[in-house]
Rosetta silent file (secondary structure, phi, psi, omega in degrees, C-alpha in Angstrom):
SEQUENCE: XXXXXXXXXXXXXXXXXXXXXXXXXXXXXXXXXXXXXXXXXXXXXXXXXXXXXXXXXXXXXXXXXXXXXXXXXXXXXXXXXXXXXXXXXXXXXXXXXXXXXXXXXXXXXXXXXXXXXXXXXXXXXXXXXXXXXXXXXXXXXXXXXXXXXXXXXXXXXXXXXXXXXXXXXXXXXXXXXXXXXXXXXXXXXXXXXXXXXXXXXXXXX
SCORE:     score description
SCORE:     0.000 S_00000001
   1 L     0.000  147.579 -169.348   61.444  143.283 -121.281 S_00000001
   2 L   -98.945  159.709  172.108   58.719  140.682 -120.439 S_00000001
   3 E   -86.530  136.730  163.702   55.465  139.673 -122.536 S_00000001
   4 E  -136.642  130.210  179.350   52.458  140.262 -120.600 S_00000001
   5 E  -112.392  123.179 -164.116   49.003  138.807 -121.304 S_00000001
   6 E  -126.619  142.205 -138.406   45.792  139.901 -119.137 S_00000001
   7 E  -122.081  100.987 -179.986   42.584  137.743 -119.619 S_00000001
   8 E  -129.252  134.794  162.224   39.646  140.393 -119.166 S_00000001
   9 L   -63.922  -31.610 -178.008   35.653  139.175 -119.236 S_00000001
  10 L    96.404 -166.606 -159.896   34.692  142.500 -120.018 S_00000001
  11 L   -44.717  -30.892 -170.654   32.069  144.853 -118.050 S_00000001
  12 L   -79.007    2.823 -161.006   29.766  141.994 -117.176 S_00000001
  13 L  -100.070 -166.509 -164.932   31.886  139.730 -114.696 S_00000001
  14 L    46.058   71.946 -172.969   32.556  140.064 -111.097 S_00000001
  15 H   -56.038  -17.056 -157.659   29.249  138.497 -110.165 S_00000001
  16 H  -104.033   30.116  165.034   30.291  139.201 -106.803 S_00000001
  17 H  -113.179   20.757  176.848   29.947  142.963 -107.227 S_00000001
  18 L   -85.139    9.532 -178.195   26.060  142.777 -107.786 S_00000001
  19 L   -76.957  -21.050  178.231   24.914  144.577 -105.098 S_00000001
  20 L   -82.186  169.055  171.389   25.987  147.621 -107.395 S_00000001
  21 L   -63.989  132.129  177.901   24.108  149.062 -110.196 S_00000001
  22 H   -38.284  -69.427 -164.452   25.300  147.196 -113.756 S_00000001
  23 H   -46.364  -31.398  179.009   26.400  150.669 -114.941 S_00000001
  24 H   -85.719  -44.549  175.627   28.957  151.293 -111.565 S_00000001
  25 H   -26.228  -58.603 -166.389   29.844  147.380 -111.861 S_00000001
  26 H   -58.982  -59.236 -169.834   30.763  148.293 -115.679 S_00000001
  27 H   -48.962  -55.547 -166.741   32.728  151.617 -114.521 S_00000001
  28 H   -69.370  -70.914 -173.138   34.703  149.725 -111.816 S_00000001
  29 H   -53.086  -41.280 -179.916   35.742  146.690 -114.354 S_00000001
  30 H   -72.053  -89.847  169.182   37.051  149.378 -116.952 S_00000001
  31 H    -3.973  -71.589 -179.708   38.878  151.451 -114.143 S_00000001
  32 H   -46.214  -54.717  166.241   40.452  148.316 -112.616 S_00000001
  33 H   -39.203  -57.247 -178.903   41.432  147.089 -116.192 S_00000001
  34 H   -75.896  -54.610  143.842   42.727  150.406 -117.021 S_00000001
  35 H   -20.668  -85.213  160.630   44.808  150.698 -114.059 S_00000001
  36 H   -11.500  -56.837 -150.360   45.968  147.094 -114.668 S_00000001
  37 H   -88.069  -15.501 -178.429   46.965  147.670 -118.658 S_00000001
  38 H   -57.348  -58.321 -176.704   48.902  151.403 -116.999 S_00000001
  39 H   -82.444  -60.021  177.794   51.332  148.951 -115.490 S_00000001
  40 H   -46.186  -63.453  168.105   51.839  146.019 -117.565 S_00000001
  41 H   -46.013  -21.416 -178.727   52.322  148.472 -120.775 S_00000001
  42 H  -105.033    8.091  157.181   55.187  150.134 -118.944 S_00000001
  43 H  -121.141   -7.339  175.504   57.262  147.023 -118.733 S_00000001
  44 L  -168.310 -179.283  144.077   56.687  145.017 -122.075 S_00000001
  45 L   -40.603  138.842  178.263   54.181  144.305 -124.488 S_00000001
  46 E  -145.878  135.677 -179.942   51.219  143.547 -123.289 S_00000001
  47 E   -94.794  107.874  165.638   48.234  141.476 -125.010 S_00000001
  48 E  -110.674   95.932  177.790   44.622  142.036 -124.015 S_00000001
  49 E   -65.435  114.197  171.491   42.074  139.037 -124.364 S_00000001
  50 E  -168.138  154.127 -167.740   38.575  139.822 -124.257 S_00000001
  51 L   -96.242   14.354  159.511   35.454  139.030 -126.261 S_00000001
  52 L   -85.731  146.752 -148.118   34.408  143.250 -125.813 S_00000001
  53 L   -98.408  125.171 -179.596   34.478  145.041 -128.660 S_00000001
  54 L  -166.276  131.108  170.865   36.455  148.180 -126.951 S_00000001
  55 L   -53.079  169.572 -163.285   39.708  149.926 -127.975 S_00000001
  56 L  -103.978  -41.702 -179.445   42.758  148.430 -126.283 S_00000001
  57 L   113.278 -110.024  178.638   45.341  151.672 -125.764 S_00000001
  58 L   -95.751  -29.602 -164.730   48.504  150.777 -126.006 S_00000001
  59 L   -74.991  148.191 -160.311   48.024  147.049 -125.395 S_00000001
  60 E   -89.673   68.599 -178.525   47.833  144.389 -128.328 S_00000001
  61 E   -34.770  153.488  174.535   43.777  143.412 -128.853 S_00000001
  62 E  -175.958  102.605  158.848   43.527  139.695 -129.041 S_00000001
  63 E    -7.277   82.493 -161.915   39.901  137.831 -129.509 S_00000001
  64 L   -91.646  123.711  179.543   38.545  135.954 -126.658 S_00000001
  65 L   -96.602   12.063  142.291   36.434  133.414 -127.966 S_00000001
  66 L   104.422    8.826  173.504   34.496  132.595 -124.760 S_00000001
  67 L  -141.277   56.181  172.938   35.856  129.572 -123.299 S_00000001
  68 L   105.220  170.234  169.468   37.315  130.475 -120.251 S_00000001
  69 L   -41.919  -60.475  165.853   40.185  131.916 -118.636 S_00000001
  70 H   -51.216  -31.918  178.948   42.660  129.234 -119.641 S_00000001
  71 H  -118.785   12.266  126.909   41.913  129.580 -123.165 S_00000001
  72 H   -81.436   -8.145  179.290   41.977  133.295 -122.976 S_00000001
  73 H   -93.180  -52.059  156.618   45.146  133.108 -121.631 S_00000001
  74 H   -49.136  -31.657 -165.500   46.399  130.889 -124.290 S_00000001
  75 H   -70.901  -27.536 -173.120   44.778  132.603 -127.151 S_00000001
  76 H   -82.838  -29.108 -160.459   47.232  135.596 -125.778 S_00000001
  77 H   -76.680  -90.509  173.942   50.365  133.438 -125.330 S_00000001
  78 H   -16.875  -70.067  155.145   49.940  132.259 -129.195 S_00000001
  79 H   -52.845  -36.378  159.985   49.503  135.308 -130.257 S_00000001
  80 H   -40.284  -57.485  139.073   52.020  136.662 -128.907 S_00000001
  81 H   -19.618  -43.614  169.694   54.492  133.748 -130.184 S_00000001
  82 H   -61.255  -70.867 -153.563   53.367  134.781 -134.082 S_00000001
  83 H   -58.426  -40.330 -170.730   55.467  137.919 -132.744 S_00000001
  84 L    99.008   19.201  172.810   58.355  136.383 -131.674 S_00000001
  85 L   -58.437  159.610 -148.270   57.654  138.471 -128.541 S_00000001
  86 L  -102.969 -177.699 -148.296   60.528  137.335 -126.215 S_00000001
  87 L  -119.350  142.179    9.950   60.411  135.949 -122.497 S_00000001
  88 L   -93.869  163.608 -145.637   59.504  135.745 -119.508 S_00000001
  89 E  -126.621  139.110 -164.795   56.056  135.996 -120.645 S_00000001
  90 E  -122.582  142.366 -176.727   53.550  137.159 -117.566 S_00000001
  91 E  -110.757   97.502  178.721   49.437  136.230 -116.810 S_00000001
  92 E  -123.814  133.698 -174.066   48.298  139.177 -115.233 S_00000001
  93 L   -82.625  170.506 -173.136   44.288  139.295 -114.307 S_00000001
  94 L   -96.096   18.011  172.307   42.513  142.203 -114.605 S_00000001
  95 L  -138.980   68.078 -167.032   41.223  142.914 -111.284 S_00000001
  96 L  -117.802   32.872 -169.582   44.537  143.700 -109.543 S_00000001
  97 L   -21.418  -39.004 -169.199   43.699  147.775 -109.035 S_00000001
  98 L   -91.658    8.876 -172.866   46.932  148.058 -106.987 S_00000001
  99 L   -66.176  163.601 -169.424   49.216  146.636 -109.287 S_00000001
 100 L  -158.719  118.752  147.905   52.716  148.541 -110.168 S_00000001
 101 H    19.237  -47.782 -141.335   55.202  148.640 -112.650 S_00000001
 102 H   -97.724  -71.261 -177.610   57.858  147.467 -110.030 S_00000001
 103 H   -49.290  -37.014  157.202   55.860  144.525 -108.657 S_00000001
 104 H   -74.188  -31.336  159.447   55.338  143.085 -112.472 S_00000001
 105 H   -57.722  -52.784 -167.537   59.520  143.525 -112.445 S_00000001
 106 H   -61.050  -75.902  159.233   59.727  141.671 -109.169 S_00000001
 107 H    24.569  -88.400  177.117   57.206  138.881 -110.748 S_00000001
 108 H   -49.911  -38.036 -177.008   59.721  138.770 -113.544 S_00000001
 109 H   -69.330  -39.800 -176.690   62.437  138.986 -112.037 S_00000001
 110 L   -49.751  -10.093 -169.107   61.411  135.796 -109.616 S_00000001
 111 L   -73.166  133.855 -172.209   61.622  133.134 -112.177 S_00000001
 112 L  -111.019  142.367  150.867   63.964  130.754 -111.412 S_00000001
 113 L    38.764   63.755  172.605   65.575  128.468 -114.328 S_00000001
 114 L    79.079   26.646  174.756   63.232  126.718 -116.850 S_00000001
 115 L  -152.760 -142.575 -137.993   60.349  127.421 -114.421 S_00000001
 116 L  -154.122  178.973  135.371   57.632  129.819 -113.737 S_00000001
 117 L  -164.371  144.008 -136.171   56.584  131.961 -110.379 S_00000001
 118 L  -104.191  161.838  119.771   53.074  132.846 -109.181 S_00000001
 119 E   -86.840  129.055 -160.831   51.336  135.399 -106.756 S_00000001
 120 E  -109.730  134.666 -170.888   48.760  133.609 -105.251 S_00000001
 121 L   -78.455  142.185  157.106   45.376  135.125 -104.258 S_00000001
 122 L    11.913  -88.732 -173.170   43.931  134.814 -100.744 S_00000001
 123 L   -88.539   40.791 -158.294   41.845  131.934 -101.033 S_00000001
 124 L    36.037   -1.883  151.416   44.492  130.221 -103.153 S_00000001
 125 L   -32.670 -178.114 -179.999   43.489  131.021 -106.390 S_00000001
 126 E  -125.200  121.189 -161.290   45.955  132.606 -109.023 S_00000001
 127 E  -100.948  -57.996 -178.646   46.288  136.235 -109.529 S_00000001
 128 E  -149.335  139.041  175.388   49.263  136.867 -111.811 S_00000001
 129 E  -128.554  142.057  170.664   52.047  133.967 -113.398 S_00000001
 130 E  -139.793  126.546 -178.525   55.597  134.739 -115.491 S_00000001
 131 L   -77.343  151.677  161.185   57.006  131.642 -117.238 S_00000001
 132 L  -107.892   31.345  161.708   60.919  131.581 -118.156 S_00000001
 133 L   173.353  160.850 -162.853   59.040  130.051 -121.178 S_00000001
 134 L   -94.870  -52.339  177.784   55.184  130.126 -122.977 S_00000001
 135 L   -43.080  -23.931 -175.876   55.274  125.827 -123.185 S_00000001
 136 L   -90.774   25.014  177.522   55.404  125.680 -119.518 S_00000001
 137 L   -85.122  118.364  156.529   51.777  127.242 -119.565 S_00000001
 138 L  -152.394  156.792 -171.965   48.575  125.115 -118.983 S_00000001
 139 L   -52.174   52.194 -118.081   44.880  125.856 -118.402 S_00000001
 140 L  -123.302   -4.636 -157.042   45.268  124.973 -114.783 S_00000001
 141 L   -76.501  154.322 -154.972   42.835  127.691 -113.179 S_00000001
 142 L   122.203 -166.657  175.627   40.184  127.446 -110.413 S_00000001
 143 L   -48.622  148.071 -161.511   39.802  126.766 -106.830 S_00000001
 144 L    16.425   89.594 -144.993   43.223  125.993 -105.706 S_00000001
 145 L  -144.234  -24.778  171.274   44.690  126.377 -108.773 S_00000001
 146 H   -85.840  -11.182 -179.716   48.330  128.274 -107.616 S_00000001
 147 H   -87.131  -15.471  179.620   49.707  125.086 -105.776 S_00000001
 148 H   -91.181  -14.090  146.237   48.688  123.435 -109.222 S_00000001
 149 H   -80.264  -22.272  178.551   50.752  125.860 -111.173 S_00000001
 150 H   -65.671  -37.374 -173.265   53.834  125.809 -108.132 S_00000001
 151 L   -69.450  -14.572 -171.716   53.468  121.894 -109.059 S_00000001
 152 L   -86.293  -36.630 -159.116   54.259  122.326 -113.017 S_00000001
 153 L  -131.113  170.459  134.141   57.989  123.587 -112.968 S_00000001
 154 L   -32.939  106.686 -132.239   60.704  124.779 -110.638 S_00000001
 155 L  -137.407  126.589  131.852   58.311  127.493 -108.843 S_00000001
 156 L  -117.085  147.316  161.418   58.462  130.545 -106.471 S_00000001
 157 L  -108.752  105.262 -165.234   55.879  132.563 -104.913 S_00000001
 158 L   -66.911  113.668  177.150   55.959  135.747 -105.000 S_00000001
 159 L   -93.413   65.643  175.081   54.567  137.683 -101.894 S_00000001
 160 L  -133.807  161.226 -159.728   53.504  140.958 -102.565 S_00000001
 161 H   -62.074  -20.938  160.855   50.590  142.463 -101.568 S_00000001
 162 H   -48.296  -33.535  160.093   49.899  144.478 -104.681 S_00000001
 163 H   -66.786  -66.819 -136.990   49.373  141.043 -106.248 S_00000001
 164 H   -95.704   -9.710  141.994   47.985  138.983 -103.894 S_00000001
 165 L  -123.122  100.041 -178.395   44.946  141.662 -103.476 S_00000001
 166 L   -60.469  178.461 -177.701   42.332  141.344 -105.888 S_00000001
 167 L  -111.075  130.090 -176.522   38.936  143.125 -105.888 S_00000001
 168 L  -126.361 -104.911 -163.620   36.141  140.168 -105.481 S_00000001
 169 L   -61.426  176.429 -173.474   33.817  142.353 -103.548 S_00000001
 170 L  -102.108  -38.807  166.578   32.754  145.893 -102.812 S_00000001
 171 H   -89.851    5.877  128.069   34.747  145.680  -99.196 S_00000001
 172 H   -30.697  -49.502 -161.099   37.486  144.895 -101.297 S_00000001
 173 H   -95.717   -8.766  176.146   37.749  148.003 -102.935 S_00000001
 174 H   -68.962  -56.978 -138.340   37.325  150.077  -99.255 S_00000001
 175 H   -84.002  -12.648  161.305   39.897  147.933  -97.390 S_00000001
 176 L  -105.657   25.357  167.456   42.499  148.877 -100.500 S_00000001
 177 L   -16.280  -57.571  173.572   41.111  152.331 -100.522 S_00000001
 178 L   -50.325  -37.712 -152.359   44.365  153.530 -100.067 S_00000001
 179 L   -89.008  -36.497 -162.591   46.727  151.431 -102.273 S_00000001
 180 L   -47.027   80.821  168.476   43.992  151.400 -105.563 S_00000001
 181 L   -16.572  168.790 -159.660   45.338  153.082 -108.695 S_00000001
 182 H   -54.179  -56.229 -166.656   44.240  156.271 -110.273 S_00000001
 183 H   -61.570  -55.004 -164.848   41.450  154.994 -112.800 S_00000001
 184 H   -79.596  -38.777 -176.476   39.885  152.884 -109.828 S_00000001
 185 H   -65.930  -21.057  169.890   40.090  155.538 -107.029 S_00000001
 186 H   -54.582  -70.097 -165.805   38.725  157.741 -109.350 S_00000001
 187 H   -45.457  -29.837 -166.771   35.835  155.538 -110.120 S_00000001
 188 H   -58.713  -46.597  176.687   35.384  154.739 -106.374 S_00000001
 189 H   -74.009    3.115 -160.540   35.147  158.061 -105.633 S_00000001
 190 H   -98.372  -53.566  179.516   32.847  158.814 -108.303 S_00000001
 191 H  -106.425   -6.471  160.157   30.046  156.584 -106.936 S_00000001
 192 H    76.475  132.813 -169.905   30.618  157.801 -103.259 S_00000001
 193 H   -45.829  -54.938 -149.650   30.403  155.573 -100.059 S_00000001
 194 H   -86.116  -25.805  166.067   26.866  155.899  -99.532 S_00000001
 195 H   -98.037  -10.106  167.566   26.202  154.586 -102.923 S_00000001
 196 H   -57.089  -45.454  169.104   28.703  151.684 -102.988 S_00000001
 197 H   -41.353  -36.267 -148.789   26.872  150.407  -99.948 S_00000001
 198 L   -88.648  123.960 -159.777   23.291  150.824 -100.950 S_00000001
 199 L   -62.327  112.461  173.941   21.515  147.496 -101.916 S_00000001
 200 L   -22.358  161.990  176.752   19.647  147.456 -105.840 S_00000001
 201 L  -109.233  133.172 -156.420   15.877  148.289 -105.766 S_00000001
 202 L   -83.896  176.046 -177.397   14.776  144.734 -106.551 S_00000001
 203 L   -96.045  144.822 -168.636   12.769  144.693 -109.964 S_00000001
 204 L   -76.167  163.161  169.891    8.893  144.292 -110.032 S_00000001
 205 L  -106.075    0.000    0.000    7.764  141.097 -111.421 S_00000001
């Protein structure tokens, strides 16, 4: 069974969801997250990095100390290693609402030999990585940041669409209406079309 570690900012991120109220922003980032930790718990351990003070579930709490993605993603990979937690050890972010059990096997399964293989987001970011080993890990993340993980090892890239579409945006979460796990379709439905759309009431000065 694979190790899996997901890197979460907590409530406040996804700047690009600010057209919403903080509190539905907040809702949606737990939902996704929850949805997220549903699959990854039902194929290994799974390790959850974040500097929010929040219970975890099933998943393995692990400190984020605030200095970025790469070094929440390590912080999980170490931990993990005190366990002796076994291989191939999986990065999966936390705003992958459609993710599934089957599609973190295929991931896993994809690794070829001493090397690593990626789903790569849209705009080439990196959406989820599984190592045939935790040393072949580095902080590599940012704009084009999966051809600079395909470049550390013997690589494939994994195409499936459950991966390779994250939620960035609010016409994100329409255009996977369909596809979106329970916790997020809940929430979606929860704040209702007319208020996902409707633009903040700007604040008086």
């Amino acid at each position: 069974m694979p190790t899996v570690v997901v890197p979460f900012r907590g409530s406040e991120g996804k700047s690009r969801l600010a057209r919403l109220p903080l509190a539905a922003r907040a809702a949606l980032r737990e939902a996704m997250l929850a949805d997220v930790l549903a699959a990854c718990e039902a194929v290994g351990s799974t390790y959850l990095v974040t500097s929010a003070q929040r219970p975890a579930g099933g998943a393995i709490l692990v400190g984020d100390v605030g200095r970025g993605q790469g070094a929440a993603v390590a912080a999980g990979f170490d931990h993990a290693a005190l366990a002796g937690a076994p291989a191939p050890f999986l990065v999966v972010n936390a705003d992958l609402p459609c993710v599934t059990p089957r599609d973190l096997l295929a991931l896993a399964g994809a690794v070829p030999d001493g090397g690593l293989a990626l789903a790569a987001a849209l705009d080439g970011t990196t959406n989820a990585l599984a190592f045939s080993s935790q040393e072949l890990y580095a902080p590599l993340y940012g704009p084009g940041s999966a051809a600079r993980f395909a470049a550390l090892a013997p690589s494939r890239t994994l195409d499936a669409p459950n991966l390779v579409d994250d939620v960035d945006t609010v016409e994100d979460l329409e255009r996977l209406r369909g596809r979106l796990g329970p916790e997020t379709r809940r929430a979606v439905e929860r704040l209702g079309r007319s208020r996902m759309t409707r633009t903040p009431t700007r604040a008086r000065a």
